[in-house]
Coordinates of C-alpha atoms in Angstrom, one line a residue:
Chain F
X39 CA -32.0 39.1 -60.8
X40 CA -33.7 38.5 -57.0
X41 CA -33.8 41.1 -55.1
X42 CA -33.1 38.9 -52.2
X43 CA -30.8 36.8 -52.0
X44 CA -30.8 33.8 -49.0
X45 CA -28.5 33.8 -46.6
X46 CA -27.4 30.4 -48.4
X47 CA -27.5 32.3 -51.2
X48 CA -25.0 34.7 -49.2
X49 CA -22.8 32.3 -47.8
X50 CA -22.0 30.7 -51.2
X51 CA -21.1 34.0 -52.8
X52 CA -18.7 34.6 -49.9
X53 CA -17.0 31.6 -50.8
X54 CA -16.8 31.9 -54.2
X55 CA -16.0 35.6 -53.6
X56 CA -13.1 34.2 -51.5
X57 CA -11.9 31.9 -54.6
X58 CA -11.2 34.4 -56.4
X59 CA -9.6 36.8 -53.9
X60 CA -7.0 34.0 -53.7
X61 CA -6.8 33.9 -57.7
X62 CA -6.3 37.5 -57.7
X63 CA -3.8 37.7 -54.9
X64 CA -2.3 34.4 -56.4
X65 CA -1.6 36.2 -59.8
X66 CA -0.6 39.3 -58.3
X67 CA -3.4 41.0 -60.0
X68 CA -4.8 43.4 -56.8
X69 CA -6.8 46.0 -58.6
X70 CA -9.1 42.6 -59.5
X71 CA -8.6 41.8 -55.4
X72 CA -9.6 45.3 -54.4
X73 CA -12.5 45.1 -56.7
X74 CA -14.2 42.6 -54.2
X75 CA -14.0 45.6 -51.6
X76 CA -16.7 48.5 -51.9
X77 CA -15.0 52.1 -53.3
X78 CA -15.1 52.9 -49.2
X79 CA -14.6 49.9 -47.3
X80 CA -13.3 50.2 -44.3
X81 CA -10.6 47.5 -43.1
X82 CA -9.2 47.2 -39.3
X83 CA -6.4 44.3 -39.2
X84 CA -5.3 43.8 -35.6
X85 CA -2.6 46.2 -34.7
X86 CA -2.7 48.9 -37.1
X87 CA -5.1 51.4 -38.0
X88 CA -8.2 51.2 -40.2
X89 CA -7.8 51.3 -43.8
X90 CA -10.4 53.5 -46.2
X91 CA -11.0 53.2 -49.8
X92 CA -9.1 50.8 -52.3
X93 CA -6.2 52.7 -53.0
X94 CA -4.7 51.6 -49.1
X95 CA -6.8 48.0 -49.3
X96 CA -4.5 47.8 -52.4
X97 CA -1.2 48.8 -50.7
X98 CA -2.4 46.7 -47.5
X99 CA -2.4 43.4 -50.3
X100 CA 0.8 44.9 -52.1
X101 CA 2.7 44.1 -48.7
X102 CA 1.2 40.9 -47.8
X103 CA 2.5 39.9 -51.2
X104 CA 5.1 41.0 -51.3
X105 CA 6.0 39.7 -47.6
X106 CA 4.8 36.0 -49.3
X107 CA 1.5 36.4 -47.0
X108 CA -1.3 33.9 -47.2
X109 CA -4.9 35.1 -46.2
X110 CA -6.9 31.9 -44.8
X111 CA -10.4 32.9 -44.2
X112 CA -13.1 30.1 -42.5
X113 CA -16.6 31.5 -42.8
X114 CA -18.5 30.7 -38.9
X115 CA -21.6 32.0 -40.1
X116 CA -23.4 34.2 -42.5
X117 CA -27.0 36.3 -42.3
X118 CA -28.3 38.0 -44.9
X119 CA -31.0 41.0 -44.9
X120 CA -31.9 41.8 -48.6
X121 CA -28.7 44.1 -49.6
X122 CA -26.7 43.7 -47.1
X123 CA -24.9 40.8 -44.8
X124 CA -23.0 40.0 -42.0
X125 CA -20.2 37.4 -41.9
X126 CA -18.8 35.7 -38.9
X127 CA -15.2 33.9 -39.7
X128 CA -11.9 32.8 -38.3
X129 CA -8.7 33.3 -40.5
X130 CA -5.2 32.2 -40.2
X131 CA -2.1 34.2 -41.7
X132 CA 0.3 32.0 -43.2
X133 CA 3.6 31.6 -45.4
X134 CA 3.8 30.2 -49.3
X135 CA 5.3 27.4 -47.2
X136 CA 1.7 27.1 -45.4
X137 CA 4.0 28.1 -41.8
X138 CA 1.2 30.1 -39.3
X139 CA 1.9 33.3 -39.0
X140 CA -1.5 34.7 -36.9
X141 CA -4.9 33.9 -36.7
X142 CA -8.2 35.1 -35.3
X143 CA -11.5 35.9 -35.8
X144 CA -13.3 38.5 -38.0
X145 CA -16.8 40.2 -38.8
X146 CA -17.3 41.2 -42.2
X147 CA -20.4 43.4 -43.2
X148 CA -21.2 42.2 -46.8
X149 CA -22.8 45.0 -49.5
X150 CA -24.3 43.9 -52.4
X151 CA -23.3 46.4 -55.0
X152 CA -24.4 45.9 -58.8
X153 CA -25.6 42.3 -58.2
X154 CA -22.1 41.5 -56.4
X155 CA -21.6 40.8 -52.8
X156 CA -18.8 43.6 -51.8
X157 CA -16.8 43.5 -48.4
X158 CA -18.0 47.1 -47.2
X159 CA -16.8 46.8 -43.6
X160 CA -13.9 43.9 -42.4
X161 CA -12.9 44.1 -38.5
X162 CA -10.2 41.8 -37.7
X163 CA -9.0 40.6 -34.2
X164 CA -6.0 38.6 -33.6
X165 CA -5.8 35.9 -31.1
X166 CA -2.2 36.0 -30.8
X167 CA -1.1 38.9 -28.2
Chain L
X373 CA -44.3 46.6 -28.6
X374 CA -42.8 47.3 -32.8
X375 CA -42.0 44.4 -34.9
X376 CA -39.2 46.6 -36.6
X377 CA -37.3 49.6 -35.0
X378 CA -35.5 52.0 -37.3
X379 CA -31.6 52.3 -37.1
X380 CA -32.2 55.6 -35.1
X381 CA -34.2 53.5 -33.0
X382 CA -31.4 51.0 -32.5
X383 CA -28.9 53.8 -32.6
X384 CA -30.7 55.3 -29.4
X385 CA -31.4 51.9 -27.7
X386 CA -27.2 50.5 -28.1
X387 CA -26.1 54.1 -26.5
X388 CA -28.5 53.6 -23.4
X389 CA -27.5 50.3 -23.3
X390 CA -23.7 51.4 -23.3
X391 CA -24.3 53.5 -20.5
X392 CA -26.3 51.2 -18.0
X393 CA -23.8 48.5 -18.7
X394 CA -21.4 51.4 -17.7
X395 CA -23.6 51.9 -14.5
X396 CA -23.6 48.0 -14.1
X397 CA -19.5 47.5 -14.2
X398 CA -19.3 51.1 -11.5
X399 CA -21.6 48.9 -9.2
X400 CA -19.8 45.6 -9.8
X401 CA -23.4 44.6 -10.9
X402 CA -21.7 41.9 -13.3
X403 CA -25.0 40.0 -13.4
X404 CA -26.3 42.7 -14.6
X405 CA -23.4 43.8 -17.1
X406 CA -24.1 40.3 -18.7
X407 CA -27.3 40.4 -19.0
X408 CA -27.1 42.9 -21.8
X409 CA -25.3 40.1 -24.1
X410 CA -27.2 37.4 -25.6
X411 CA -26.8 33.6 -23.5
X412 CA -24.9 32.5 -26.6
X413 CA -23.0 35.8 -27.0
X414 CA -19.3 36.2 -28.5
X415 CA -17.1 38.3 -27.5
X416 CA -13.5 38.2 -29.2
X417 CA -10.8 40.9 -27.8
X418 CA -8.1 41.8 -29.3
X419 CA -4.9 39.7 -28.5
X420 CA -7.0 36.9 -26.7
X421 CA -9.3 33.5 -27.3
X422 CA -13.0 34.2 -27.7
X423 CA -15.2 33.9 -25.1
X424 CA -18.7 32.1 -25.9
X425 CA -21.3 32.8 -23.4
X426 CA -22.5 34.7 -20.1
X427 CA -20.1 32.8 -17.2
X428 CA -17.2 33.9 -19.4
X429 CA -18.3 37.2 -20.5
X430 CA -18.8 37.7 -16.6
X431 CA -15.5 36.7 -15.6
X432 CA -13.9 39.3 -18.3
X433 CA -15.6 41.7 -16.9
X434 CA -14.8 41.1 -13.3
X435 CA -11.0 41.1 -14.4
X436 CA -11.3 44.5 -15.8
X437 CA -13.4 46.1 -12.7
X438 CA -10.3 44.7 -10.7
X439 CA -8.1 46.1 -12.6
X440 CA -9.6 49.5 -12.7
X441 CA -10.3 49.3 -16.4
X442 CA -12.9 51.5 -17.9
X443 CA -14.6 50.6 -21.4
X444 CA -15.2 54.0 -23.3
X445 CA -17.0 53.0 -26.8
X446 CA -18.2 55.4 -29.4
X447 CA -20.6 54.5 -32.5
X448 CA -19.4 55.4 -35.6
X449 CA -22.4 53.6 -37.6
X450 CA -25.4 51.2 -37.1
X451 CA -27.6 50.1 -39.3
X452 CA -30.9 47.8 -38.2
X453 CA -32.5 45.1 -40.0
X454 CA -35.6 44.2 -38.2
X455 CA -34.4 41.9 -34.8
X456 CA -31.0 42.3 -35.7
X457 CA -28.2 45.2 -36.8
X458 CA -24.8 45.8 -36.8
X459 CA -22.6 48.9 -35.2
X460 CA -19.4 50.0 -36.2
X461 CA -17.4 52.1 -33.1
X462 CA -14.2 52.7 -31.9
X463 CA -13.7 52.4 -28.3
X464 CA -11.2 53.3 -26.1
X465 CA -9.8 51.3 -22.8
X466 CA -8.7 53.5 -19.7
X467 CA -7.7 53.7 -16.0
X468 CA -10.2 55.3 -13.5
X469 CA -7.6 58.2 -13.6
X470 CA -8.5 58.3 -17.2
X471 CA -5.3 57.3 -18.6
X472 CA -5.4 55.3 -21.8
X473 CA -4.6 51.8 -21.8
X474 CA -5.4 50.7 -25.4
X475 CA -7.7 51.8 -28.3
X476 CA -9.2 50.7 -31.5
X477 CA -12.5 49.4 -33.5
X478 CA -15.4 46.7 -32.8
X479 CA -18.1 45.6 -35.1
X480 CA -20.7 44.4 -32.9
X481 CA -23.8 42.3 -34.2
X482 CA -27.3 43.2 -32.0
X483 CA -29.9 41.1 -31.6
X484 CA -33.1 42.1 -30.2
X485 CA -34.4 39.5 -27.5
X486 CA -38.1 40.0 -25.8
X487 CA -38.0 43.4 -27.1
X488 CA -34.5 44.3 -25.9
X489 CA -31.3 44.7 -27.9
X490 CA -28.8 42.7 -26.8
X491 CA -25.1 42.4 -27.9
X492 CA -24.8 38.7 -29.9
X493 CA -21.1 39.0 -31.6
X494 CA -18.6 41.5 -30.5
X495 CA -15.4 41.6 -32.9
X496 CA -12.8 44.1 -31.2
X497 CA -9.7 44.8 -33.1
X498 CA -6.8 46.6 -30.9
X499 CA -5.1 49.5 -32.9
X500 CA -2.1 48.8 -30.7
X501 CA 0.2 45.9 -31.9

């Protein structure tokens, strides 16, 4: 195992790590989507207050679900020092039948946790007013 | 000059730089204001299109100096990794009677350029909806 991975290296993970955040959502499966969060990541979607810890990152992806919501990330750009990252993106929200619902921009601070690349801090900000 | 500052370092540089750009924005110094983001910098608000770049970061700023609107942020973490780091705050926006307007978290991405810190991404997600 490096110790170091690229920021190519990085970026790749991301979208793997993506992948399979839509697999997991996909199947319904969200203690395997929460896994891809560190134990106390903090996520801030536009509009509501920051969520700590999996237990509300799972609830958070319970509704989406079960509201039939779609998360469409876009990574803008990625740099990587040693263990940790930063991730520039733009996302859009939509239905199952692919209808927009938001979108925006986020910045994502990547931990890599037992060889995995973990989202350990997600700040969203909607475009839409 | 150091090739490396330590987070407390950074920590120390981002909150004097919080409070000359506050200085800046009570002297309608915007040149100034923007001179503490990078020439290339981002800087996505909640609720609104991104703006790329010193004319535009300008222009925000001279719309909230004419409105009376007062930036208050507060950093909750930073961590540096040689010419770069990241901060996680909460900020608050308010009136010059102090009244608050609106209120929620950033992640901002610093970059150091010619030996100062400088604001390079600037993700702000609105608590409000």
């Amino acid at each position: 195992m490096q110790n170091s991975d690229t920021t190519e290296d990085v970026k790749m993970a991301i979208q793997k790590n993506f992948q399979k955040m839509g697999e997991a959502m996909a199947k319904g499966d969200l203690g395997l989507l929460a896994s891809y969060f560190t134990e106390d990541a903090l996520l801030k979607f536009s509009g509501k207050e920051p969520i700590q810890g999996r237990v509300g990152i799972t609830k958070a992806h319970q509704e989406m679900l079960d509201r039939g919501i779609l998360v469409k990330p876009e990574t803008t750009e990625v740099q990587s020092f040693g263990e940790m990252a930063y991730e520039i993106g733009t996302y859009q929200l939509v239905t199952s039948k692919n209808e927009k619902i938001d979108s925006g921009y986020y910045a994502t601070i990547w931990k890599k946790v037992d060889g995995n690349w973990k989202i350990f801090r997600d700040i969203i900000s909607s475009t839409a007013s």
